[in-house]
Amino acid sequence: MRLSDPIFTTLDPDQRRAVLHDAGPLLLVAGAGSGKTRAIVARIVRLIRDGVPARSILGITFTNRAAGEMRERVAKALAPGVESSIGDVLARSFDRAPGTTEVPWLGTFHAFGAILLRRHGGRIGLSPRFVIYDARDQHDVLKRILKELNVDEKKFPPTKFAWLIERAKRDGVSVEQAALSAGWRVVTTAGQVGKAYDDALVEAGAVDFTDLIRLPVTLLRGAPDVLTEVRSEVRHLLVDEFQDVDGAQAELTALLAGGADSFCAVGDEDQSIYGWRGASAEPMLLFERRFPGAKVIHLSTNYRSRAAILSVAGALISKNRSRREKTILPAREGGELPAVAVYADQEAEAQEVAAAAAREIRGGVAPTEIAVFYRVNAQSRAIEDALRMLRIPYVLRGALSFYERAAVRDAVSYLKWFLHPDDAVSLKRLLKFPRRGVGEVTLNKAREAARREGIPPSEALARIPNLAPLFSFRTLWLEELPQMSPAEALHALLKGAGYLDALEAAAREPGEGREGAGREEDLEHVRELFRVAETFPGAGEDGLLEFLEKVTLAADEAGGEESEAVRLMTLHNAKGLEFDVVFLVGLEDGLLPHSRSLDSPHDIEEERRLLYVGLTRARERAFLSLARRRNLFGSYRETVPSRFLYDLPASLMRRTDGALPEPARPGKGFSGAPPPDHRMRLYGEPRYEDAEPSGRPRKVRHPVFGEGKIEAVEGEGNDRKVIARFPVYGLKKILVRAVTMEFFE
């Protein structure tokens, strides 16, 4: 190895120690912006130049994008003769023909699992010609099964069963056991669906994505000779993003690492944010126990963010207990103190974020270097509208524009068809949910009858018995329309047509869809659309048409050129990215941390890690904001500041809404938690440590809101307030002396 090579001379001491590590297991704790990819690539190159056959090196990560970046860097570092063809060679599978140019295999867990199954799947009865079912294929299979088993798809859509089956496979339990632990009432039905799904895969010679990890583990456990063969080929193993492995991926890694000359796991438990899909930082935290004699190296220098940003991020994440203590040193000193601002409502917040983005662009920052992060997709609507008003192009990463989301398009289709009943495209869409027993064959017959008789299609459609109730309600709705505002008309339409009730019923069912909150998120989007409609004046058809035109054009205009647009995305989609300027909006309890996490200390820690990930995406400036009132779920509600803001020392932040004087510049680096008397002061001072102390009541019964869970207490004596979460009404701040309430355990 030539240490004078540029790939080695640019390494810092921590990275160099990781690159030079020889035998045995190594845990590389790589914090945000610490140059982990540089270290991984240099380690691969070092092994090859020291005589290790490249084909015996296996590198695994989670995304094709990350694997592609590693491939390019390895290609650039290797000899010119190899570099010219390495792109094609690296794209090949782990199976290489004799004489193929020697390079490492770099790819995803799922790609490697597929290779193992192609080679050895026959040992577990799997044909090497198996097909891989993606999420849409899985959905179609489950849809057919539910119909055959007479399962009500309105109550249990295919996405819920897909989530349950994935959970069962990932955890190594039966579908019945997974349903039981998830609180499903139809355990027997779940088992029947799971068996029928497995039978369908076998019949089709197919596997799904979860099988690509589960089945290789089964194979290697049950066939010692196959395990020995694979281990003889994989002498040096590298696994990136180790904090994101689930149980099956951790087991597959352990099986491969058991016979390797070296095993390097790279990750950062402070960035473990995918618990909802089974990921866990536990394999990282228990690494030395699982791999005795392991060496641990910390990459302690951050090359991305300014010192001011790192100080705040460090103070935040130090509050988590499930982590290794670490000190991160900034390579880039100084910088502006991260700002926090409180706005009256989400519109004011969005307008100021858009105005600030415009100022950054005028100051020379490229739009592509500006990002807005939020916790849930429904928050993007206000930001989108504000950016559009200032003619600032934007793109949404990992999600559709608000106006392009399925539930919003559904609602708009109902509105279009009720106003224009001959709109065949809108009718076809609205018939999908809830199902009305009218298929393509019936619609085609009605259209043929209309053509024969020379009447509008809607007249022929009105004769279809299953559509008669919809036409009858449309007549009543049109009679009332002149007296209704756009918001009232839209709500009455979706309610009377049965769409809103079906959506609410689906959202109440247990389980989640593969990509997140499923119908619950759809319901949030529709409620947000109601709020948009409230901003339109007037009544009757004219006001409604103005609203419809605005929504339709907004869906068409959203986006902009990818190369010249501000990025909007959820915090989960921000992982692995970096920007000069970052806006983190909606820092309120119930959003961040999310309401679904409030009962679990473990989930609260993951939510804190989400905010940490967002902060550490920023290179130069970070802006945090929250609203006193937010209309996210159908009505305005008073908010409670995110408990995470109270983790931040006031001396490390600046207020941009004029409530606090400019604080002193922070020192460099961070370690440890801020003193409690230096916390941020916002609108109110929730004392979360007092919410459920020993001997204090944990619940409250309110005469209007019903029974709720106490989350915080403010003030004393006559000014004492309780912040409680009620099932229907959400978070409420109640002055105790103003109403008679009952407190109980």
XYZ file of C-alpha atoms in Angstrom:
745
model
C 0.000 0.000 0.000
C 1.271 3.469 -0.872
C 0.349 5.884 1.918
C 1.360 8.745 -0.395
C -1.650 7.988 -2.596
C -4.127 10.931 -2.503
C -6.893 8.660 -1.242
C -4.892 8.109 1.952
C -3.278 11.532 2.426
C -6.707 13.174 2.769
C -7.734 10.969 5.704
C -7.860 12.262 9.265
C -6.294 10.168 12.076
C -9.572 8.424 12.986
C -10.311 7.536 9.373
C -6.771 6.290 8.881
C -7.031 3.958 11.882
C -10.220 2.505 10.403
C -8.595 2.021 7.004
C -5.530 0.299 8.474
C -7.477 -2.072 10.748
C -6.514 -5.601 9.753
C -8.257 -8.614 11.218
C -11.376 -9.187 13.251
C -14.585 -7.215 13.778
C -14.523 -3.414 13.676
C -17.338 -1.024 14.579
C -16.854 2.330 12.913
C -19.065 4.841 14.743
C -19.488 7.466 12.040
C -21.437 10.559 13.033
C -23.180 12.893 10.624
C -20.811 14.491 8.121
C -17.778 12.574 9.385
C -16.557 11.313 6.022
C -17.577 7.686 6.464
C -17.874 6.948 2.728
C -14.350 8.266 2.206
C -13.113 5.890 4.904
C -15.044 2.888 3.516
C -13.758 3.438 -0.016
C -10.184 3.924 1.204
C -10.442 0.719 3.228
C -11.571 -1.245 0.160
C -8.737 0.204 -1.921
C -6.208 -0.505 0.848
C -7.277 -4.152 1.056
C -6.939 -4.600 -2.708
C -3.537 -2.933 -2.843
C -2.347 -5.135 0.014
C -3.069 -8.182 -2.100
C -6.592 -9.143 -0.993
C -8.507 -10.558 -3.988
C -11.156 -8.003 -4.842
C -13.758 -10.701 -5.422
C -13.472 -11.695 -1.743
C -14.616 -8.228 -0.585
C -18.342 -7.739 -0.066
C -19.830 -4.307 0.653
C -23.493 -3.986 1.622
C -25.589 -0.867 2.113
C -29.268 0.033 2.048
C -29.925 2.002 -1.126
C -28.865 1.713 -4.737
C -27.918 5.387 -4.632
C -25.430 4.829 -1.797
C -24.057 1.707 -3.471
C -23.662 3.627 -6.722
C -21.718 6.392 -4.997
C -19.324 3.833 -3.500
C -18.884 2.175 -6.891
C -17.933 5.472 -8.514
C -15.438 6.321 -5.788
C -13.826 2.894 -5.884
C -13.629 3.118 -9.680
C -11.872 6.475 -9.502
C -9.357 5.219 -6.930
C -8.380 2.033 -8.751
C -5.851 1.805 -11.573
C -6.732 3.566 -14.848
C -6.929 0.268 -16.719
C -9.642 -0.967 -14.382
C -11.420 2.349 -14.158
C -12.450 2.314 -17.808
C -14.624 -0.764 -17.416
C -15.412 -0.889 -13.734
C -18.883 0.605 -14.070
C -20.075 -2.402 -16.051
C -18.191 -4.896 -13.927
C -19.522 -3.560 -10.619
C -23.057 -3.832 -11.909
C -22.658 -7.604 -12.303
C -23.751 -10.038 -9.660
C -21.704 -11.799 -7.026
C -21.425 -14.640 -9.542
C -18.595 -13.700 -11.904
C -17.393 -15.576 -14.887
C -13.792 -16.813 -14.770
C -11.409 -14.158 -15.985
C -13.680 -11.239 -15.094
C -11.833 -8.123 -13.901
C -11.335 -8.404 -10.150
C -13.404 -5.817 -8.280
C -15.428 -5.894 -5.039
C -19.166 -6.521 -5.048
C -21.032 -3.454 -3.735
C -24.811 -3.455 -3.461
C -27.870 -3.626 -1.243
C -29.007 -6.270 1.219
C -31.858 -7.220 -1.098
C -29.630 -7.516 -4.155
C -27.208 -9.794 -2.306
C -30.090 -11.878 -0.965
C -31.392 -12.344 -4.495
C -27.971 -13.538 -5.659
C -27.754 -16.133 -2.891
C -31.233 -17.414 -3.710
C -30.476 -17.637 -7.451
C -27.411 -19.736 -6.669
C -28.624 -21.892 -3.797
C -32.400 -21.439 -3.530
C -32.987 -24.961 -4.805
C -31.893 -26.211 -1.383
C -35.084 -24.729 0.075
C -37.308 -25.584 -2.882
C -36.994 -22.289 -4.745
C -36.472 -22.268 -8.506
C -33.570 -20.096 -9.734
C -36.086 -18.510 -12.108
C -38.151 -17.018 -9.285
C -39.722 -13.607 -9.850
C -39.682 -10.768 -7.331
C -42.990 -9.155 -6.390
C -42.856 -5.455 -5.630
C -45.392 -3.549 -3.529
C -47.892 -3.194 -6.404
C -47.692 -6.888 -7.255
C -48.197 -7.747 -3.590
C -51.187 -5.413 -3.437
C -52.816 -7.073 -6.460
C -52.327 -10.567 -5.012
C -53.786 -9.594 -1.653
C -56.679 -7.810 -3.312
C -57.649 -11.005 -5.113
C -57.269 -13.068 -1.926
C -59.487 -10.727 0.082
C -62.176 -10.992 -2.556
C -61.981 -14.801 -2.548
C -62.183 -14.944 1.254
C -65.022 -12.389 1.402
C -62.981 -10.016 3.580
C -64.375 -6.485 3.663
C -61.724 -4.455 1.870
C -63.120 -1.220 3.300
C -62.233 -2.344 6.801
C -59.102 -4.297 5.918
C -57.484 -3.011 2.725
C -54.610 -4.954 1.149
C -52.025 -2.491 2.506
C -52.879 -3.471 6.080
C -52.374 -7.156 5.366
C -49.168 -6.364 3.480
C -47.886 -4.550 6.572
C -48.894 -7.459 8.812
C -47.305 -10.116 6.588
C -44.083 -8.118 6.333
C -43.991 -7.759 10.118
C -44.550 -11.498 10.615
C -41.787 -12.451 8.179
C -39.380 -9.896 9.597
C -39.951 -11.032 13.182
C -39.916 -14.740 12.315
C -43.433 -15.423 13.649
C -46.704 -16.629 12.151
C -49.177 -14.147 10.716
C -51.580 -15.103 13.526
C -48.969 -14.224 16.143
C -48.215 -10.926 14.410
C -51.931 -10.091 14.258
C -52.337 -10.921 17.942
C -49.430 -8.724 19.020
C -50.700 -5.903 16.788
C -54.107 -6.001 18.479
C -56.084 -7.283 15.508
C -59.495 -8.750 16.300
C -59.595 -10.997 13.229
C -56.631 -13.233 14.025
C -58.082 -16.293 12.274
C -58.852 -14.303 9.129
C -55.350 -12.845 9.180
C -53.941 -16.363 9.292
C -56.085 -17.429 6.352
C -54.969 -14.442 4.297
C -51.330 -15.092 5.204
C -51.535 -18.748 4.140
C -53.315 -17.882 0.896
C -50.635 -15.261 0.190
C -47.824 -17.774 0.749
C -49.611 -20.292 -1.492
C -49.984 -17.644 -4.199
C -46.249 -16.875 -4.100
C -45.364 -20.556 -4.325
C -47.761 -21.082 -7.228
C -46.276 -18.110 -9.073
C -42.680 -19.031 -8.223
C -42.279 -15.621 -6.619
C -40.744 -13.970 -3.559
C -41.416 -10.552 -2.088
C -38.872 -8.031 -0.778
C -38.977 -9.340 2.784
C -38.290 -12.860 1.490
C -35.035 -11.617 -0.050
C -33.631 -11.314 3.475
C -35.646 -13.948 5.340
C -35.048 -16.827 2.933
C -31.237 -16.403 2.709
C -31.125 -16.565 6.520
C -33.194 -19.766 6.421
C -30.943 -21.143 3.704
C -27.650 -20.431 5.473
C -28.931 -21.709 8.808
C -30.198 -24.972 7.354
C -27.402 -25.754 4.889
C -23.976 -25.699 6.613
C -22.203 -26.599 3.373
C -23.720 -23.574 1.614
C -22.730 -21.345 4.532
C -19.174 -22.682 4.356
C -19.022 -22.036 0.606
C -20.320 -18.474 0.910
C -17.965 -17.710 3.793
C -15.036 -18.985 1.745
C -15.862 -16.365 -0.879
C -16.621 -13.480 1.509
C -13.363 -12.920 3.370
C -13.805 -9.195 4.056
C -17.274 -7.837 4.836
C -18.361 -4.201 5.107
C -21.879 -3.167 6.104
C -22.853 0.500 5.910
C -25.721 2.207 7.796
C -25.562 -0.513 10.434
C -27.922 1.441 12.696
C -30.718 0.734 10.195
C -30.582 -3.073 10.114
C -33.632 -5.021 11.220
C -33.471 -8.371 12.997
C -33.252 -10.476 9.832
C -30.571 -8.245 8.287
C -28.559 -8.351 11.510
C -28.771 -12.166 11.491
C -27.703 -12.373 7.841
C -24.772 -10.077 8.629
C -23.720 -12.229 11.597
C -23.847 -15.401 9.479
C -21.595 -13.845 6.840
C -19.242 -12.215 9.354
C -18.762 -15.419 11.352
C -16.080 -16.758 9.027
C -14.654 -13.517 7.606
C -11.061 -12.355 8.055
C -12.394 -8.870 8.766
C -15.822 -7.387 9.322
C -16.370 -3.625 9.361
C -19.788 -2.300 10.439
C -20.336 1.421 9.909
C -23.124 3.423 11.498
C -24.341 5.954 14.024
C -27.062 5.085 16.535
C -27.904 8.797 16.759
C -29.247 8.536 13.204
C -31.394 5.414 13.674
C -34.795 6.685 12.488
C -36.523 3.754 10.795
C -37.986 1.896 13.760
C -41.399 1.845 12.067
C -40.015 -0.561 9.464
C -38.229 -2.816 11.958
C -34.815 -1.120 12.084
C -33.011 -0.957 15.411
C -29.798 0.550 16.757
C -29.476 -2.389 19.157
C -27.029 -4.355 16.946
C -24.720 -1.335 17.097
C -25.089 -0.815 20.824
C -24.488 -4.514 21.547
C -21.749 -4.953 18.935
C -18.941 -5.843 21.356
C -21.160 -8.433 23.047
C -22.183 -10.030 19.730
C -18.619 -9.933 18.369
C -16.139 -10.493 21.238
C -12.797 -8.768 20.777
C -14.287 -6.140 18.472
C -12.504 -2.833 18.048
C -14.506 0.402 18.145
C -13.293 3.536 16.342
C -15.131 6.860 16.472
C -14.982 9.265 13.546
C -15.053 12.374 15.691
C -14.687 15.188 13.148
C -17.678 16.667 11.351
C -16.770 18.161 7.960
C -20.270 19.326 7.034
C -21.853 21.684 9.541
C -20.645 24.878 11.145
C -19.702 24.707 14.821
C -22.788 26.712 15.808
C -25.098 24.099 14.300
C -23.207 21.173 15.796
C -23.393 22.676 19.278
C -27.188 22.753 19.136
C -27.437 19.286 17.578
C -25.147 17.869 20.245
C -27.093 19.434 23.106
C -30.255 17.915 21.649
C -29.051 14.339 21.099
C -27.239 14.164 24.439
C -30.682 13.806 26.045
C -31.078 10.311 24.563
C -30.085 7.410 26.780
C -29.763 4.667 24.142
C -26.502 5.870 22.661
C -22.746 5.862 23.018
C -21.242 8.947 24.581
C -19.280 10.842 21.969
C -17.767 14.230 21.267
C -18.048 15.663 17.760
C -15.469 18.275 16.761
C -16.310 20.703 13.958
C -13.873 21.091 11.102
C -15.664 24.323 10.196
C -15.618 26.858 13.014
C -18.077 29.660 13.723
C -21.251 30.134 11.762
C -24.591 31.742 12.522
C -26.435 30.556 15.587
C -29.433 28.419 14.622
C -32.611 30.475 14.825
C -35.978 29.640 16.361
C -39.164 31.579 15.666
C -42.741 31.358 16.881
C -45.540 32.307 14.472
C -49.246 32.883 14.945
C -50.288 29.999 12.696
C -49.044 27.718 9.939
C -49.755 30.269 7.203
C -47.588 32.882 8.898
C -44.901 30.260 9.388
C -45.041 29.182 5.739
C -45.019 32.765 4.441
C -41.940 33.669 6.483
C -40.131 30.483 5.453
C -40.845 31.302 1.802
C -39.720 34.915 2.302
C -36.533 33.740 4.021
C -35.863 31.317 1.167
C -36.296 34.199 -1.286
C -33.781 36.282 0.699
C -31.287 33.407 0.640
C -31.672 33.085 -3.138
C -31.211 36.845 -3.622
C -28.096 36.571 -1.466
C -26.567 34.067 -3.850
C -27.623 30.692 -2.410
C -28.729 28.280 -5.136
C -32.338 27.053 -4.734
C -31.003 23.492 -4.795
C -29.051 24.269 -1.598
C -32.204 25.188 0.355
C -34.420 22.580 1.993
C -37.584 22.611 4.099
C -38.092 19.627 6.422
C -41.316 18.603 8.157
C -42.550 15.579 10.099
C -45.639 14.577 8.071
C -46.454 15.084 4.401
C -49.658 17.015 5.138
C -47.521 19.922 6.401
C -46.189 20.623 2.922
C -49.409 22.207 1.641
C -48.950 25.564 3.370
C -45.272 25.697 2.387
C -46.110 24.844 -1.222
C -48.719 27.605 -1.420
C -46.359 30.195 0.082
C -43.513 29.308 -2.275
C -45.867 29.394 -5.245
C -47.084 32.869 -4.274
C -43.487 34.120 -4.455
C -42.888 32.163 -7.679
C -40.137 30.098 -6.070
C -39.861 26.701 -7.798
C -39.846 23.670 -5.539
C -39.792 19.885 -5.733
C -40.949 17.315 -3.210
C -38.545 14.489 -2.503
C -40.010 11.100 -1.668
C -43.593 12.337 -1.892
C -46.107 13.808 -4.285
C -47.205 17.400 -4.185
C -50.057 17.896 -1.723
C -52.503 18.414 -4.587
C -51.284 15.256 -6.345
C -51.776 12.932 -3.379
C -54.304 10.158 -3.787
C -56.866 11.315 -1.216
C -56.805 14.897 -2.518
C -57.258 13.646 -6.069
C -60.114 11.446 -4.874
C -61.868 14.417 -3.263
C -61.370 16.563 -6.352
C -62.755 13.754 -8.538
C -65.931 13.660 -6.452
C -66.265 17.429 -6.814
C -65.678 17.355 -10.570
C -68.187 14.572 -11.141
C -70.886 16.138 -8.974
C -70.557 19.298 -11.035
C -70.128 17.465 -14.374
C -71.724 13.977 -14.200
C -70.565 13.039 -17.706
C -66.894 13.211 -16.613
C -66.029 9.525 -17.131
C -62.458 9.837 -15.777
C -63.595 11.335 -12.464
C -66.397 8.773 -12.158
C -63.978 5.887 -12.622
C -61.737 7.258 -9.880
C -64.490 7.949 -7.354
C -65.905 4.437 -7.805
C -62.644 2.972 -6.455
C -63.260 4.093 -2.860
C -65.572 3.237 -1.309
C -66.437 0.378 -3.622
C -69.975 0.571 -5.014
C -70.161 -2.718 -6.902
C -69.897 -1.096 -10.314
C -67.152 -2.380 -12.580
C -65.787 -1.565 -15.998
C -68.176 -3.974 -17.770
C -71.259 -2.293 -16.292
C -69.951 1.186 -17.135
C -69.239 0.175 -20.721
C -72.763 -1.232 -21.134
C -74.255 2.033 -19.872
C -72.135 4.059 -22.290
C -73.195 1.824 -25.186
C -76.847 2.288 -24.217
C -76.365 6.063 -24.111
C -74.905 6.037 -27.601
C -77.767 3.868 -28.961
C -80.430 6.056 -27.418
C -78.689 9.352 -28.084
C -78.748 10.470 -24.452
C -75.985 11.796 -22.173
C -73.974 9.013 -20.498
C -75.095 10.245 -17.071
C -78.724 9.426 -17.858
C -77.834 5.834 -18.682
C -75.578 5.591 -15.641
C -78.405 6.774 -13.380
C -80.325 3.590 -14.241
C -77.643 1.387 -12.651
C -79.137 0.307 -9.285
C -75.858 0.630 -7.363
C -75.379 4.183 -8.635
C -78.956 5.355 -8.000
C -78.247 6.483 -4.392
C -75.282 8.564 -5.591
C -77.408 10.309 -8.231
C -80.222 10.918 -5.732
C -77.818 12.530 -3.265
C -76.322 14.632 -6.060
C -79.778 16.114 -6.754
C -80.222 17.073 -3.091
C -76.704 18.499 -2.896
C -77.246 20.698 -5.967
C -80.422 22.081 -4.396
C -78.516 23.155 -1.279
C -75.400 24.353 -3.112
C -76.430 28.037 -3.590
C -76.519 28.535 0.201
C -73.184 26.767 0.928
C -69.632 28.095 1.030
C -66.967 26.115 -0.857
C -65.810 24.441 2.366
C -69.383 23.560 3.402
C -70.183 22.252 -0.062
C -67.070 20.066 -0.213
C -67.633 18.636 3.253
C -71.326 17.956 2.588
C -70.473 16.268 -0.703
C -67.819 13.918 0.696
C -69.920 13.174 3.765
C -73.158 12.489 1.917
C -71.435 10.435 -0.777
C -69.956 8.147 1.875
C -66.316 8.914 1.090
C -65.497 10.630 4.379
C -67.121 7.943 6.518
C -65.307 5.187 4.614
C -61.995 6.994 5.047
C -62.551 7.504 8.773
C -63.526 3.849 9.233
C -60.399 2.672 7.409
C -58.200 5.012 9.458
C -59.550 3.568 12.737
C -58.529 0.003 11.880
C -55.268 -1.363 13.398
C -52.045 -1.697 11.494
C -50.341 0.527 8.966
C -49.627 0.580 5.288
C -46.187 -0.240 3.917
C -45.282 3.398 3.317
C -46.542 4.923 6.530
C -49.848 5.891 8.057
C -52.059 4.646 5.176
C -55.659 5.826 5.335
C -54.964 7.840 8.484
C -52.649 10.037 6.436
C -55.245 10.185 3.625
C -57.747 11.489 6.159
C -55.287 14.170 7.266
C -54.871 15.268 3.648
C -58.630 15.575 3.097
C -59.041 17.598 6.290
C -56.249 19.864 5.102
C -58.135 20.295 1.810
C -61.181 21.429 3.813
C -59.006 24.074 5.403
C -57.852 25.268 1.969
C -61.496 25.546 0.887
C -62.217 27.741 3.932
C -59.974 30.452 2.468
C -62.305 30.940 -0.517
C -65.115 33.493 -0.091
C -68.508 33.450 -1.716
C -71.131 30.761 -1.993
C -72.746 28.526 -4.536
C -71.356 27.190 -7.757
C -69.202 30.237 -8.561
C -67.212 30.001 -5.324
C -66.854 26.258 -5.712
C -65.620 26.538 -9.298
C -63.019 29.113 -8.239
C -61.780 26.710 -5.573
C -61.730 23.805 -8.040
C -59.761 25.829 -10.573
C -57.180 26.819 -7.975
C -56.650 23.256 -6.795
C -56.402 21.916 -10.351
C -53.865 24.531 -11.441
C -51.851 24.093 -8.257
C -51.448 20.399 -8.995
C -50.248 21.233 -12.499
C -47.848 24.008 -11.436
C -46.204 22.273 -8.472
C -42.636 21.222 -8.922
C -40.286 23.193 -11.145
C -36.998 22.142 -12.665
C -35.114 19.725 -10.454
C -31.853 21.615 -10.973
C -33.231 24.990 -9.874
C -35.743 24.271 -7.126
C -36.039 24.388 -3.354
C -36.349 20.913 -1.843
C -39.314 19.977 0.356
C -39.326 16.655 2.205
C -40.110 14.806 5.396
C -37.346 14.345 7.933
C -37.205 10.641 7.078
C -36.425 11.502 3.456
C -33.702 13.944 4.500
C -31.369 11.162 5.633
C -28.130 11.088 3.670
C -28.540 14.584 2.176
C -26.997 17.971 2.953
C -27.836 21.591 2.137
C -26.430 25.040 2.830
C -29.677 26.255 4.397
C -32.272 24.140 6.213
C -35.701 25.104 7.562
C -37.270 22.761 10.137
C -40.954 23.627 10.544
C -43.725 22.511 12.891
C -41.695 21.902 16.053
C -44.740 21.171 18.182
C -45.699 18.261 20.386
C -47.961 15.983 18.386
C -45.968 16.671 15.217
C -42.374 16.388 16.425
C -42.464 14.266 18.468
C -45.370 12.686 16.609
C -48.526 11.945 18.581
C -48.093 8.201 17.973
C -44.786 8.244 19.862
C -45.825 10.082 23.025
C -46.572 6.984 25.099
C -43.211 5.327 24.461
C -39.847 6.576 25.777
C -38.180 4.469 23.073
C -40.215 6.161 20.340
C -39.586 9.599 21.839
C -35.855 8.954 21.498
C -36.309 8.039 17.819
C -38.273 11.249 17.266
C -35.424 13.200 18.886
C -33.029 11.466 16.501
C -35.215 12.636 13.607
C -34.728 16.256 14.652
C -31.008 15.601 15.103
C -30.810 14.221 11.563
C -32.597 17.313 10.262
C -30.249 19.714 12.047
C -27.132 17.930 10.881
C -28.164 18.188 7.219
C -27.374 21.941 7.390
C -23.957 23.188 6.357
C -24.284 26.935 6.962
C -27.622 27.932 8.517
C -30.529 26.254 10.285
C -33.933 27.784 11.073
C -36.416 26.157 13.459
C -40.027 27.298 13.704
C -43.374 26.509 15.262
C -46.901 27.914 15.277
C -49.093 28.862 18.229
C -52.141 27.558 16.379
C -52.218 24.921 13.656
C -55.026 23.709 11.450
C -53.639 20.378 10.390
C -56.453 17.957 11.152
C -59.596 19.863 10.245
C -59.808 22.618 12.868
C -57.542 25.163 14.504
C -55.978 24.020 17.757
C -53.643 25.615 20.229
C -50.268 23.921 20.081
C -47.649 22.979 22.633
C -43.988 23.635 21.781
C -41.982 20.536 21.016
C -40.439 19.171 24.183
C -37.203 18.913 22.216
C -36.894 22.689 22.098
C -36.548 22.664 25.860
C -33.449 20.498 25.453
C -31.655 23.397 23.766
C -29.593 25.957 25.744
C -30.749 29.510 25.031
C -27.119 30.588 24.702
C -26.752 28.428 21.589
C -29.857 29.774 19.824
C -31.197 33.088 18.587
C -34.816 34.193 18.400
C -35.888 35.810 15.155
C -39.336 36.924 16.296
C -37.982 39.590 18.651
C -38.761 37.842 21.936
C -35.165 37.379 23.116
C -31.971 39.457 22.812
C -29.134 38.134 20.685
C -27.254 35.520 22.781
C -23.505 35.077 22.942
C -21.697 32.978 20.354
C -21.312 29.350 21.478
C -18.056 27.535 22.034
C -16.836 24.832 19.703
C -17.732 21.158 19.961
C -20.185 19.610 22.340
C -20.520 16.942 24.980
C -23.039 16.551 27.763
C -26.475 18.090 28.365
C -27.222 21.811 28.866
C -28.023 23.075 32.359
C -31.807 23.031 32.951
C -31.941 26.749 33.797
C -30.547 27.625 30.357
C -33.389 26.066 28.370
C -35.186 27.861 25.597
C -38.087 30.046 26.784
C -41.002 29.959 24.376
C -44.725 30.682 24.698
C -45.382 28.905 27.957
C -43.108 26.576 29.870
C -44.377 22.982 29.803
C -42.824 20.949 32.598
C -42.888 17.484 31.118
C -41.059 16.079 34.092
C -44.142 16.946 36.168
C -46.691 15.406 33.820
C -46.799 11.986 35.500
C -44.863 12.115 38.781
C -45.382 9.527 41.486
C -48.575 10.199 43.370
C -49.937 12.625 40.748
C -53.031 11.958 38.601
C -52.252 10.690 35.105
C -55.659 11.129 33.486
C -58.417 13.706 33.434
C -62.131 13.570 32.663
C -63.447 16.768 31.058
C -67.199 17.546 30.753
C -66.868 18.320 27.023
C -63.735 16.575 25.757
C -64.174 13.334 27.713
C -61.308 11.274 29.130
C -57.769 12.325 28.278
C -54.147 11.700 29.207
C -52.243 14.445 31.023
C -49.025 15.337 29.218
C -47.902 18.494 30.998
C -48.778 20.919 33.769
C -48.213 24.680 33.764
C -48.425 27.295 36.489
C -49.604 27.077 40.079
C -52.664 27.935 42.143
C -55.420 29.758 40.252
C -53.237 29.928 37.150
C -52.612 26.181 36.965
C -53.194 24.717 33.506
C -53.297 21.121 32.355
C -52.176 20.073 28.899
C -53.974 16.853 28.030
C -54.555 14.775 24.915
C -58.119 13.689 24.171
C -58.967 10.926 21.630
C -61.098 13.102 19.374
C -60.059 16.660 20.188
C -56.298 16.198 20.387
C -54.126 18.390 22.618
C -56.003 20.881 24.823
C -54.649 23.402 27.317
C -57.231 23.833 30.101
C -57.306 26.359 32.943
C -58.138 24.135 35.928
C -60.211 26.720 37.860
C -62.387 27.441 34.820
C -64.100 24.060 34.628
C -64.978 21.137 36.884
C -62.745 18.188 36.035
C -61.995 14.825 37.593
C -58.372 13.679 37.936
C -57.531 10.015 38.382
C -54.824 7.371 37.920
